[in-house]
Coordinates of C-alpha atoms in Angstrom, one line a residue:
X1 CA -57.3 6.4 26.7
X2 CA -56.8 2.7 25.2
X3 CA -54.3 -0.2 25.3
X4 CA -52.7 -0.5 22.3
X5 CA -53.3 -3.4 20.3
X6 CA -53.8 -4.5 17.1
X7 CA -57.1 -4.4 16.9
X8 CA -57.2 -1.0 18.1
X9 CA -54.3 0.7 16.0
X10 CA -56.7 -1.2 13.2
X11 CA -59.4 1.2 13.9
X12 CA -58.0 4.3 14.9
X13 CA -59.1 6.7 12.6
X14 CA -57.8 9.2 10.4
X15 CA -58.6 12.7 10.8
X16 CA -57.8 16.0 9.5
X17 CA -54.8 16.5 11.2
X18 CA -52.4 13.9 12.8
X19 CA -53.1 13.3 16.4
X20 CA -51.7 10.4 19.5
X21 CA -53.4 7.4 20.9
X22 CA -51.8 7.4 24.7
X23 CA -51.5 3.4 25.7
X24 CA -53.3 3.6 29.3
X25 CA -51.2 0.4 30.6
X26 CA -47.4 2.3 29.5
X27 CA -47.0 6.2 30.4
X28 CA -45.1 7.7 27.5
X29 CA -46.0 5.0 25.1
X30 CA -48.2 6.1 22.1
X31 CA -49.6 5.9 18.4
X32 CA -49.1 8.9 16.2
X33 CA -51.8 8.7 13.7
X34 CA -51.3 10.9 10.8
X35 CA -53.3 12.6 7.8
X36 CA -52.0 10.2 5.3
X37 CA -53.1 7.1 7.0
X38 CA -49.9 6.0 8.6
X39 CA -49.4 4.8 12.0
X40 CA -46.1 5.1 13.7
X41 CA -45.5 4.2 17.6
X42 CA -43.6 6.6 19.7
X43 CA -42.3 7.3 23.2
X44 CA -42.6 10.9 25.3
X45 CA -40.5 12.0 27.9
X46 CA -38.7 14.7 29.8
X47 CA -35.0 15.1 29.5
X48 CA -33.2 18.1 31.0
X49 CA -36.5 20.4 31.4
X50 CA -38.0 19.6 28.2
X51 CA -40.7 17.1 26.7
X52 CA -39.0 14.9 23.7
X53 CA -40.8 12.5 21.2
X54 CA -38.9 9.2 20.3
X55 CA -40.0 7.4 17.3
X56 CA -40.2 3.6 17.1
X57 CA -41.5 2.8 14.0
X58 CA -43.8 2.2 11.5
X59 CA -47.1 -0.1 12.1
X60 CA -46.7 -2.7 9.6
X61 CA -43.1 -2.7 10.5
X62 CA -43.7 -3.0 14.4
X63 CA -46.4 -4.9 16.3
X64 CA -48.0 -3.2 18.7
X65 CA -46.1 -6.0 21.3
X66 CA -43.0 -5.5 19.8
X67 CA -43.2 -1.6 20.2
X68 CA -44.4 -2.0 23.6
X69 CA -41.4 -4.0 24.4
X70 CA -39.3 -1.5 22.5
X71 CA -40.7 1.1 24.6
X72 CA -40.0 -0.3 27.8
X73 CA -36.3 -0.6 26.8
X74 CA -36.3 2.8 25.6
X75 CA -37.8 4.3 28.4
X76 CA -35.8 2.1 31.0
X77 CA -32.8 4.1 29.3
X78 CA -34.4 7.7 29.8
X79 CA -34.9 6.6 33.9
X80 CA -31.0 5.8 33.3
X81 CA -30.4 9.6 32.2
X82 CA -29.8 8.4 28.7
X83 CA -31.8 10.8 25.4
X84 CA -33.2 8.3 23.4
X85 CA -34.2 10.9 20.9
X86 CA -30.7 13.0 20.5
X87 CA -28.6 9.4 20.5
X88 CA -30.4 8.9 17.0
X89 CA -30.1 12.1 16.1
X90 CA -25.9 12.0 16.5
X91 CA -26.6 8.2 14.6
X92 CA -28.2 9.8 12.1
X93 CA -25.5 12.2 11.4
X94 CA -23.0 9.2 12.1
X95 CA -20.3 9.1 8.9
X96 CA -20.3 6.2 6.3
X97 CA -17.0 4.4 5.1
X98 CA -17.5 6.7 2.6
X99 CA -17.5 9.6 4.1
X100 CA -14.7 8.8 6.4
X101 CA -13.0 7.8 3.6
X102 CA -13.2 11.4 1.7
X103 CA -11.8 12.8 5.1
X104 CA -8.7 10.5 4.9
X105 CA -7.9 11.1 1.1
X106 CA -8.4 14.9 2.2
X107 CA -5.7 14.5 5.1
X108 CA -3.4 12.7 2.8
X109 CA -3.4 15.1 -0.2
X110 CA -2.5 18.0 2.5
X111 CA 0.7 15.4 3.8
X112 CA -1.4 14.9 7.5
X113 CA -1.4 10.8 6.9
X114 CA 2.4 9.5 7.7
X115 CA 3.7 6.2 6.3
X116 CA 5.5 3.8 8.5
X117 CA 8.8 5.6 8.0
X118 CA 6.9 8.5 9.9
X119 CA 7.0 10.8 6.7
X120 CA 3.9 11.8 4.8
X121 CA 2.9 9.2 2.2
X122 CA 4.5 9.5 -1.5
X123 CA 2.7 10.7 -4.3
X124 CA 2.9 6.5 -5.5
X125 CA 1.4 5.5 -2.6
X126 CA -1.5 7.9 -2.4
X127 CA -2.4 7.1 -5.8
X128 CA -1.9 3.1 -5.2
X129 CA -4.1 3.9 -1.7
X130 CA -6.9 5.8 -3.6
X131 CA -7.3 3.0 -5.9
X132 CA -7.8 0.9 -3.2
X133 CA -10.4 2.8 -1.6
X134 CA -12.6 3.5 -5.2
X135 CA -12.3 0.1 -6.6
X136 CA -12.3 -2.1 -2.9
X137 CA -13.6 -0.5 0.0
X138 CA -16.4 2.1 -1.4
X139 CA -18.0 -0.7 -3.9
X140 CA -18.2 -3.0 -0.9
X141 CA -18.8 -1.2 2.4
X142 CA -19.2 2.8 1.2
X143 CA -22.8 3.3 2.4
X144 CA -22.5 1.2 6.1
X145 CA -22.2 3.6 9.4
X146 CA -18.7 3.2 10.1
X147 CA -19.6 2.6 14.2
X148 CA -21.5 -0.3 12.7
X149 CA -18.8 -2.4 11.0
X150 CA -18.2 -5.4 12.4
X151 CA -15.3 -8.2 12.3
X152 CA -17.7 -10.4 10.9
X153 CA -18.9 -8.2 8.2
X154 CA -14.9 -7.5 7.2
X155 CA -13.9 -10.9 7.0
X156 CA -16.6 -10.9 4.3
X157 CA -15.7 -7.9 2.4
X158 CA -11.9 -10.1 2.8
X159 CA -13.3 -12.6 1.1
X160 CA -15.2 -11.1 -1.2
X161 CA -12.6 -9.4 -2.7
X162 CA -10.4 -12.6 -2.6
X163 CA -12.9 -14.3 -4.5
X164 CA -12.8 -11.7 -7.0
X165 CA -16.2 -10.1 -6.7
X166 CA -14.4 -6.2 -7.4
X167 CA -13.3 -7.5 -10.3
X168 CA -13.4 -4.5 -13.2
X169 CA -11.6 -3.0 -16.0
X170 CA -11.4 0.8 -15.0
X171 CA -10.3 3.6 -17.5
X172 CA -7.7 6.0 -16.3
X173 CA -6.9 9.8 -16.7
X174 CA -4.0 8.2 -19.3
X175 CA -4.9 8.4 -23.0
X176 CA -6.3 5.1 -23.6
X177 CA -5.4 3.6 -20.7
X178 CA -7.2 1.5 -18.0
X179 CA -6.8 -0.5 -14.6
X180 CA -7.4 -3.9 -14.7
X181 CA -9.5 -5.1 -11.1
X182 CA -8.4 -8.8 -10.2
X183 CA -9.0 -8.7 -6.2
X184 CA -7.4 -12.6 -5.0
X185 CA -5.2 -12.8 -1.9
X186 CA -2.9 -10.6 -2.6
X187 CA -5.2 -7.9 -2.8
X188 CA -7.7 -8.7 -0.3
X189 CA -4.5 -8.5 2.7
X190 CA -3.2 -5.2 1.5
X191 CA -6.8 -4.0 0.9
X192 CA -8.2 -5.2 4.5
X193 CA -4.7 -3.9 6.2
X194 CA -5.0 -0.7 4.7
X195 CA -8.7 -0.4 6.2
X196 CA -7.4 -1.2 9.0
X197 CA -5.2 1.8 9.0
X198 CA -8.3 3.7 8.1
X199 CA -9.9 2.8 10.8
X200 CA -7.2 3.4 13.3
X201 CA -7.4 7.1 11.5
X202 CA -11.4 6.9 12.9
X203 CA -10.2 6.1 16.4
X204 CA -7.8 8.8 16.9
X205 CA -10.6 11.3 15.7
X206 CA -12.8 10.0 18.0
X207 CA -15.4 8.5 15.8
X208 CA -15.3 4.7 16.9
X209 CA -13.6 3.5 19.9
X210 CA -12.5 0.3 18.8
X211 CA -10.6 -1.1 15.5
X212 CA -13.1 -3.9 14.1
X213 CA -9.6 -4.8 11.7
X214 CA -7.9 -6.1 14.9
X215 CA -8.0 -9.7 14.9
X216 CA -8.3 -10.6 11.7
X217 CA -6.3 -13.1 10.5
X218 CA -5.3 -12.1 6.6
X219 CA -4.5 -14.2 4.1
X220 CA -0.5 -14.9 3.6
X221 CA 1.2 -13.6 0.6
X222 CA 3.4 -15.9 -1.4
X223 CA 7.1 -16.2 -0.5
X224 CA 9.1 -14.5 -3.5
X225 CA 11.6 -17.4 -4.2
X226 CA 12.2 -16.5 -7.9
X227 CA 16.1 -15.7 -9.0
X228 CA 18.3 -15.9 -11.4
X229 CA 20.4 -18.7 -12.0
X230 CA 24.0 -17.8 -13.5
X231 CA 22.8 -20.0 -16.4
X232 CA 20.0 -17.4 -16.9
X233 CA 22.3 -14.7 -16.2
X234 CA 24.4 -15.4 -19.2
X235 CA 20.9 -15.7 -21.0
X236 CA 20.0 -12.3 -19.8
X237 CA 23.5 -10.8 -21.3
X238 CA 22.9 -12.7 -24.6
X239 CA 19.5 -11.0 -25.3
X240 CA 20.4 -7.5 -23.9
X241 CA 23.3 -7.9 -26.5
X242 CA 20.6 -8.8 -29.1
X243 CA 18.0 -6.1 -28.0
X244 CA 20.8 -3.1 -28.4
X245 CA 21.3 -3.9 -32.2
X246 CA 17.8 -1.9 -31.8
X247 CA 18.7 2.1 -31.5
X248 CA 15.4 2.2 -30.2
X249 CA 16.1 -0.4 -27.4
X250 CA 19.7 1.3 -26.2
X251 CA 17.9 3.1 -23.0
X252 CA 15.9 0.6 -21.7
X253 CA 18.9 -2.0 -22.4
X254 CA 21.4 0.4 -19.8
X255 CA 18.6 0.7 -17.1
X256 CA 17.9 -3.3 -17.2
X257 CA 21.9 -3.9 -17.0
X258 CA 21.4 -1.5 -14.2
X259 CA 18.7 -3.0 -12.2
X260 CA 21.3 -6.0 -12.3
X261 CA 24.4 -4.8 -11.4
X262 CA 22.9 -2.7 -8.3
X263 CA 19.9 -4.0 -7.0
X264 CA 18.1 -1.1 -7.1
X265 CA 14.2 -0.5 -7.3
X266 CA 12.8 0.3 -10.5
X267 CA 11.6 3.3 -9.4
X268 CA 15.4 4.3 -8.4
X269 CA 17.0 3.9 -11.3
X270 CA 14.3 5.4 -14.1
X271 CA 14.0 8.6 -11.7
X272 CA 18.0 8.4 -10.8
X273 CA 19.5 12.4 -11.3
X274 CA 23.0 12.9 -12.1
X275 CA 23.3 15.2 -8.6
X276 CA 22.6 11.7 -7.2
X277 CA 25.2 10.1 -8.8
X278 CA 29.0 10.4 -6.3
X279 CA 31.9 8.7 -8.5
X280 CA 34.3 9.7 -6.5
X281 CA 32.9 8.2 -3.4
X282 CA 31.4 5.4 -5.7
X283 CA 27.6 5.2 -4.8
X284 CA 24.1 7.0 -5.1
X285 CA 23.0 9.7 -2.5
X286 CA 19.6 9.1 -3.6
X287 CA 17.1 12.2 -2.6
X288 CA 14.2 10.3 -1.9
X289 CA 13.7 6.1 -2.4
X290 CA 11.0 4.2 -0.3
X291 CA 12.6 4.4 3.1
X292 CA 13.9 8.4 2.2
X293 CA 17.1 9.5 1.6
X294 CA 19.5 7.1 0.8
X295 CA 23.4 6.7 0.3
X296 CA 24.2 3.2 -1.7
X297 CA 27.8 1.8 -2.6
X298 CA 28.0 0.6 -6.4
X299 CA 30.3 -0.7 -7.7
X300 CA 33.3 0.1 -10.0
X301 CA 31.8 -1.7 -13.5
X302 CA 28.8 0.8 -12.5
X303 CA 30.7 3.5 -11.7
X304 CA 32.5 3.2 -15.1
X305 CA 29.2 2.7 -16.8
X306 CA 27.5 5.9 -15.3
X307 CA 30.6 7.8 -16.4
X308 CA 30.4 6.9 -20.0
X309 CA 27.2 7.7 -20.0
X310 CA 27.6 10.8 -18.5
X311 CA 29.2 12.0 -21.8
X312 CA 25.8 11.6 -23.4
X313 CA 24.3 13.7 -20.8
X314 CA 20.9 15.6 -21.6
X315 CA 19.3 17.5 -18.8
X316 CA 19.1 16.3 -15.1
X317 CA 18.3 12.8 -15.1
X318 CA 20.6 9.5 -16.3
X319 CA 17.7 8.1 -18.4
X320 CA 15.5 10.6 -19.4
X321 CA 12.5 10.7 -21.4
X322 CA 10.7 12.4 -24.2
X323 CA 12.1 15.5 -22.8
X324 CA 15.3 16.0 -21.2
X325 CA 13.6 17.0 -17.8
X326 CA 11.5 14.3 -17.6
X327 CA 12.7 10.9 -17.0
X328 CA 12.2 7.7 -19.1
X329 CA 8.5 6.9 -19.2
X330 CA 7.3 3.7 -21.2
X331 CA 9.6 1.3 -18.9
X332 CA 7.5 -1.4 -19.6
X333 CA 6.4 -1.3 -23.3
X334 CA 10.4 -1.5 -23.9
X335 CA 10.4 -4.5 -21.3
X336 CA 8.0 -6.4 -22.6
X337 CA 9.4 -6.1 -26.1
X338 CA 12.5 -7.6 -24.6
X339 CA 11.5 -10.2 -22.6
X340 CA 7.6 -11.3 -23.9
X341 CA 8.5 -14.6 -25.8
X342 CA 11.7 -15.5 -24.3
X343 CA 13.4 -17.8 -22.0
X344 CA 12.8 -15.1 -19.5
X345 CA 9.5 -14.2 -20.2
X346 CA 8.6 -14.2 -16.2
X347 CA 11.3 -12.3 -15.2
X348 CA 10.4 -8.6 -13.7
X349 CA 12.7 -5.8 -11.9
X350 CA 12.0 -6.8 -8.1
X351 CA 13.2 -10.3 -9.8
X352 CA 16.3 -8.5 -10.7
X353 CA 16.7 -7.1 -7.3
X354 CA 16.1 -10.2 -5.9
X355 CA 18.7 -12.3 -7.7
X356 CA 21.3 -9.3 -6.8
X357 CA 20.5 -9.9 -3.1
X358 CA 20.7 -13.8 -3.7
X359 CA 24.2 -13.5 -5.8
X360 CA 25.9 -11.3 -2.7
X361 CA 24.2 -14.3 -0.5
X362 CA 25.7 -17.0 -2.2
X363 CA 29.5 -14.5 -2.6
X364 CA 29.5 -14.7 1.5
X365 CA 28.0 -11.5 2.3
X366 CA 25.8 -10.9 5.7
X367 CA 22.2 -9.9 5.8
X368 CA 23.0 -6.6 7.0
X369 CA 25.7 -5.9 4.4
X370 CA 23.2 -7.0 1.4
X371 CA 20.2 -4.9 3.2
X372 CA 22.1 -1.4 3.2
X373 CA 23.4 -2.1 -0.4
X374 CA 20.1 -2.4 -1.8
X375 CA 18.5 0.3 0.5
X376 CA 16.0 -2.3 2.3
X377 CA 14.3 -1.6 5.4
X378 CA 15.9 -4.2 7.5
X379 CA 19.2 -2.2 6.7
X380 CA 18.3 0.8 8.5
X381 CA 20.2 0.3 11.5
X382 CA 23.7 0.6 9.3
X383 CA 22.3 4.1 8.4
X384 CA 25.1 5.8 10.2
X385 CA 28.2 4.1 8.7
X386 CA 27.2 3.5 4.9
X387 CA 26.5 7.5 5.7
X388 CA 30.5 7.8 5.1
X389 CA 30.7 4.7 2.9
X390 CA 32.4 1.8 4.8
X391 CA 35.0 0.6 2.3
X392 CA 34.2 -3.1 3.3
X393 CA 30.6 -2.2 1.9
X394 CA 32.5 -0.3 -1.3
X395 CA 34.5 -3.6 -2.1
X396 CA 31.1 -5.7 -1.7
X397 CA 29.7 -4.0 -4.6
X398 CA 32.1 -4.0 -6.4
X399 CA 32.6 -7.8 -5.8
X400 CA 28.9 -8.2 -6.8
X401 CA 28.4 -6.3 -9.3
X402 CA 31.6 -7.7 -11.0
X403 CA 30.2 -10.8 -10.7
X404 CA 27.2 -10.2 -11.9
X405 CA 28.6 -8.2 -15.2
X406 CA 30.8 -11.4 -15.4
X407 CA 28.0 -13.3 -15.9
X408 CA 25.8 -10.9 -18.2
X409 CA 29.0 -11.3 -20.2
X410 CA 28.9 -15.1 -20.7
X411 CA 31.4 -15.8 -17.9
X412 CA 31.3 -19.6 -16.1
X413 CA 33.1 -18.7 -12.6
X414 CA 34.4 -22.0 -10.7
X415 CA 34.1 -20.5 -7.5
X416 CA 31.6 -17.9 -6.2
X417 CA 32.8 -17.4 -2.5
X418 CA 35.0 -15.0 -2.4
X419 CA 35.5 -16.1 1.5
X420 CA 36.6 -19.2 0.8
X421 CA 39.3 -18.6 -2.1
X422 CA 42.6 -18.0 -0.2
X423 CA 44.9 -16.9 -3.0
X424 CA 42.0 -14.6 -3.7
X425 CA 41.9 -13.2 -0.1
X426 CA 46.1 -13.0 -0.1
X427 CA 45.9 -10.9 -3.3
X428 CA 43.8 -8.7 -2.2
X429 CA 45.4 -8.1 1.0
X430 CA 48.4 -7.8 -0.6
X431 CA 47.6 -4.9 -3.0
X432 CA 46.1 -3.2 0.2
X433 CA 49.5 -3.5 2.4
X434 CA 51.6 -2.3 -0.3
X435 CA 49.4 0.7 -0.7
X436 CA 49.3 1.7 2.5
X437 CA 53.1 1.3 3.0
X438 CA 53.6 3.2 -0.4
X439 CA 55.6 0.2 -1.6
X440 CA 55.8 -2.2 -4.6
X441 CA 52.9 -4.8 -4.6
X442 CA 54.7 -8.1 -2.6
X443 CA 53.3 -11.2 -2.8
X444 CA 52.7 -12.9 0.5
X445 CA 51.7 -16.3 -0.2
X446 CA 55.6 -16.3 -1.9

């Protein structure tokens, strides 16, 4: 027996089969020398009735101090009752992001990953989340241990992406078609939150106990501000009225006058069926929108426009596509023929949704009204009585909607609170008093 040192590890000598140097200062701590040449420093001890071997490291890579040290800690732990040797074996088999990140997709294809309505995700936002894990996540953290993340090391991934170092042009499944990779702010919140949710996924299944997301701060997205003036509006009207000279452009002209007149996602209105549309009760009972089923009041200059349509009818869906049972599919090569060039070059669907939310603002209506007439989260808790249609919501589509059309169709209103214009407010009453007494109209400001 010898103390290990460098000078001795130097000179042990290589045999014909591997063999251990025993330090005589440290029980347990040795030098495996083997055939090749290489020297690696080890511990032995008993754990539950049987001798194990623990493996430091390399010579080269460890001194013979540091290994001694290294020992002592790692034996201190076996007097402890901790297993040196099966804790890196369960490290060794510890997943990667990567790995974890296969499991998720796997429980999200088979609808076991729920969005924050408590539903399983949408085939949209699988395919949106996926991206996010190839292009983002894998490229940047796929090969680390995922018990080995730390906050540090995911603000810099944050920032990494922010700074655009993900950037790539990607090519799709699509003929000829590709994702363009920016990263920036934007990207680097959603990306980071989504890990986050990720990671919460690796908690419940027991793989970390902790969320290394938690605490981050994340960059802030910029505040939409962008609407639609009524100047604009009446710009908007003139170059629909231009585009439908087109044949070609008399689909996509209907589903932008749509987007206007009822606030509606995109998505709504190009997948919209005709079993979703209720004239009588004068909305959509849509199936399935971002926060599920959904019952919205339109109003009457849609209603009217939905039933001319109707007598074009071709399959199940309002605007369909190629085929009749598919629904319109180049939205935005028909947009951007529209709008690429002209005064409202910037202006985008959520814009349009937007400035129908900022019109029934500026017309008087509440918060709450405007949320369950464009289906928005925040409007959830009116779920039970736009259920049955509330007429006061019927008449506040109609009001905006009419106001809008007014204004598609070159109209310069004087005044746009309907709240504060009396003889409008008598007239209405009016008409409703005589129809509920089944007498002539009177006038009551007479």
């Amino acid at each position: 027996m010898t103390k290990l040192t460098l000078r001795s590890v130097e000179a042990a000598r290589v045999e014909d089969r591997e063999y251990i140097i025993w330090d005589d200062e440290l029980p347990g701590f040795g030098l495996r020398v083997f055939v090749s040449g290489k020297r690696s420093y080890i511990i032995q001890y008993r754990a539950r009735g049987r001798t194990r071997r623990y493996t430091i490291g390399l010579h080269g890579v460890w001194a013979p101090e540091a290994a001694r040290r290294e020992a002592k800690v790692q034996l201190g732990l076996v007097a402890k009752g901790e297993n040196p040797a099966e804790d890196r074996k369960v490290n060794h088999k510890a997943i990667t992001v990567k790995e974890l990140c296969e499991l998720y997709i796997k429980d999200m294809d088979a609808g076991l990953i729920l969005g924050k309505s408590g539903r399983p995700k949408k085939p949209s936002t699988i395919s949106i989340d996926k991206g996010r894990i190839l292009r983002h996540i894998i490229p940047l953290l796929g090969t680390r241990r995922v018990q080995d993340l730390t906050r540090g090391e995911l603000i810099t991934v944050m920032n990494n992406i922010t700074v655009g170092k993900t950037r790539a042009v990607i090519k799709t499944k699509k003929l000829r078609g590709k994702a363009i990779v920016r990263g920036g702010p934007g990207a680097a919140r959603r990306t980071i939150g989504f890990l986050g949710g990720i990671l919460t996924y690796a908690v419940n299944a027991g793989i970390i106990e902790r969320n290394p997301v938690h605490g981050i701060q994340r960059p802030k997205g910029k505040a939409r501000t962008r609407r639609l003036s009524e100047a604009e509006y009446r710009t908007l009207g003139a170059m629909l009225v231009e585009a439908a000279k087109d044949e070609n452009n008399a689909v996509i002209v209907e589903i932008i006058r749509q987007l206007a007149l009822t606030g509606c996602r995109r998505s709504e209105i190009l997948k919209l069926r005709w079993s979703e549309v209720d004239y009588d009760g004068s909305c959509l009972r849509l199936a399935d929108s971002k926060e599920g089923a959904s019952v919205r009041a339109v109003g009457l200059s849609v209603v009217e426009r939905l039933e001319t349509r109707m007598r074009l009818r071709e399959g199940e869906f309002v605007f369909p596509g190629r085929t009749p049972d598919q629904p319109f599919g180049y939205f935005d090569n028909r947009w951007k023929r529209i709008f690429n060039g002209s005064p409202l070059s910037d202006v985008t669907a959520h814009i349009l949704r937007h400035s129908f939310s900022s019109i029934a603002n500026d017309l008087g209506f509440t918060e709450v009204t405007i949320a369950a007439l464009i289906g928005h989260a925040r409007g959830s808790i009116t779920g039970r009585y736009i259920h049955t249609l509330d007429t006061a919501l019927i008449m506040a589509a109609d009001n905006i909607s009419g106001y809008i059309e007014g204004l598609l169709n070159g109209v310069q209103f004087k005044n746009n609170s309907y709240a504060l214009d009396r003889e409008a407010r008598k007239e209405s009453l009016s008409r409703f008093l005589a129809q509920a007494g089944g007498k002539e109209e009177n006038s009551l400001g007479a």
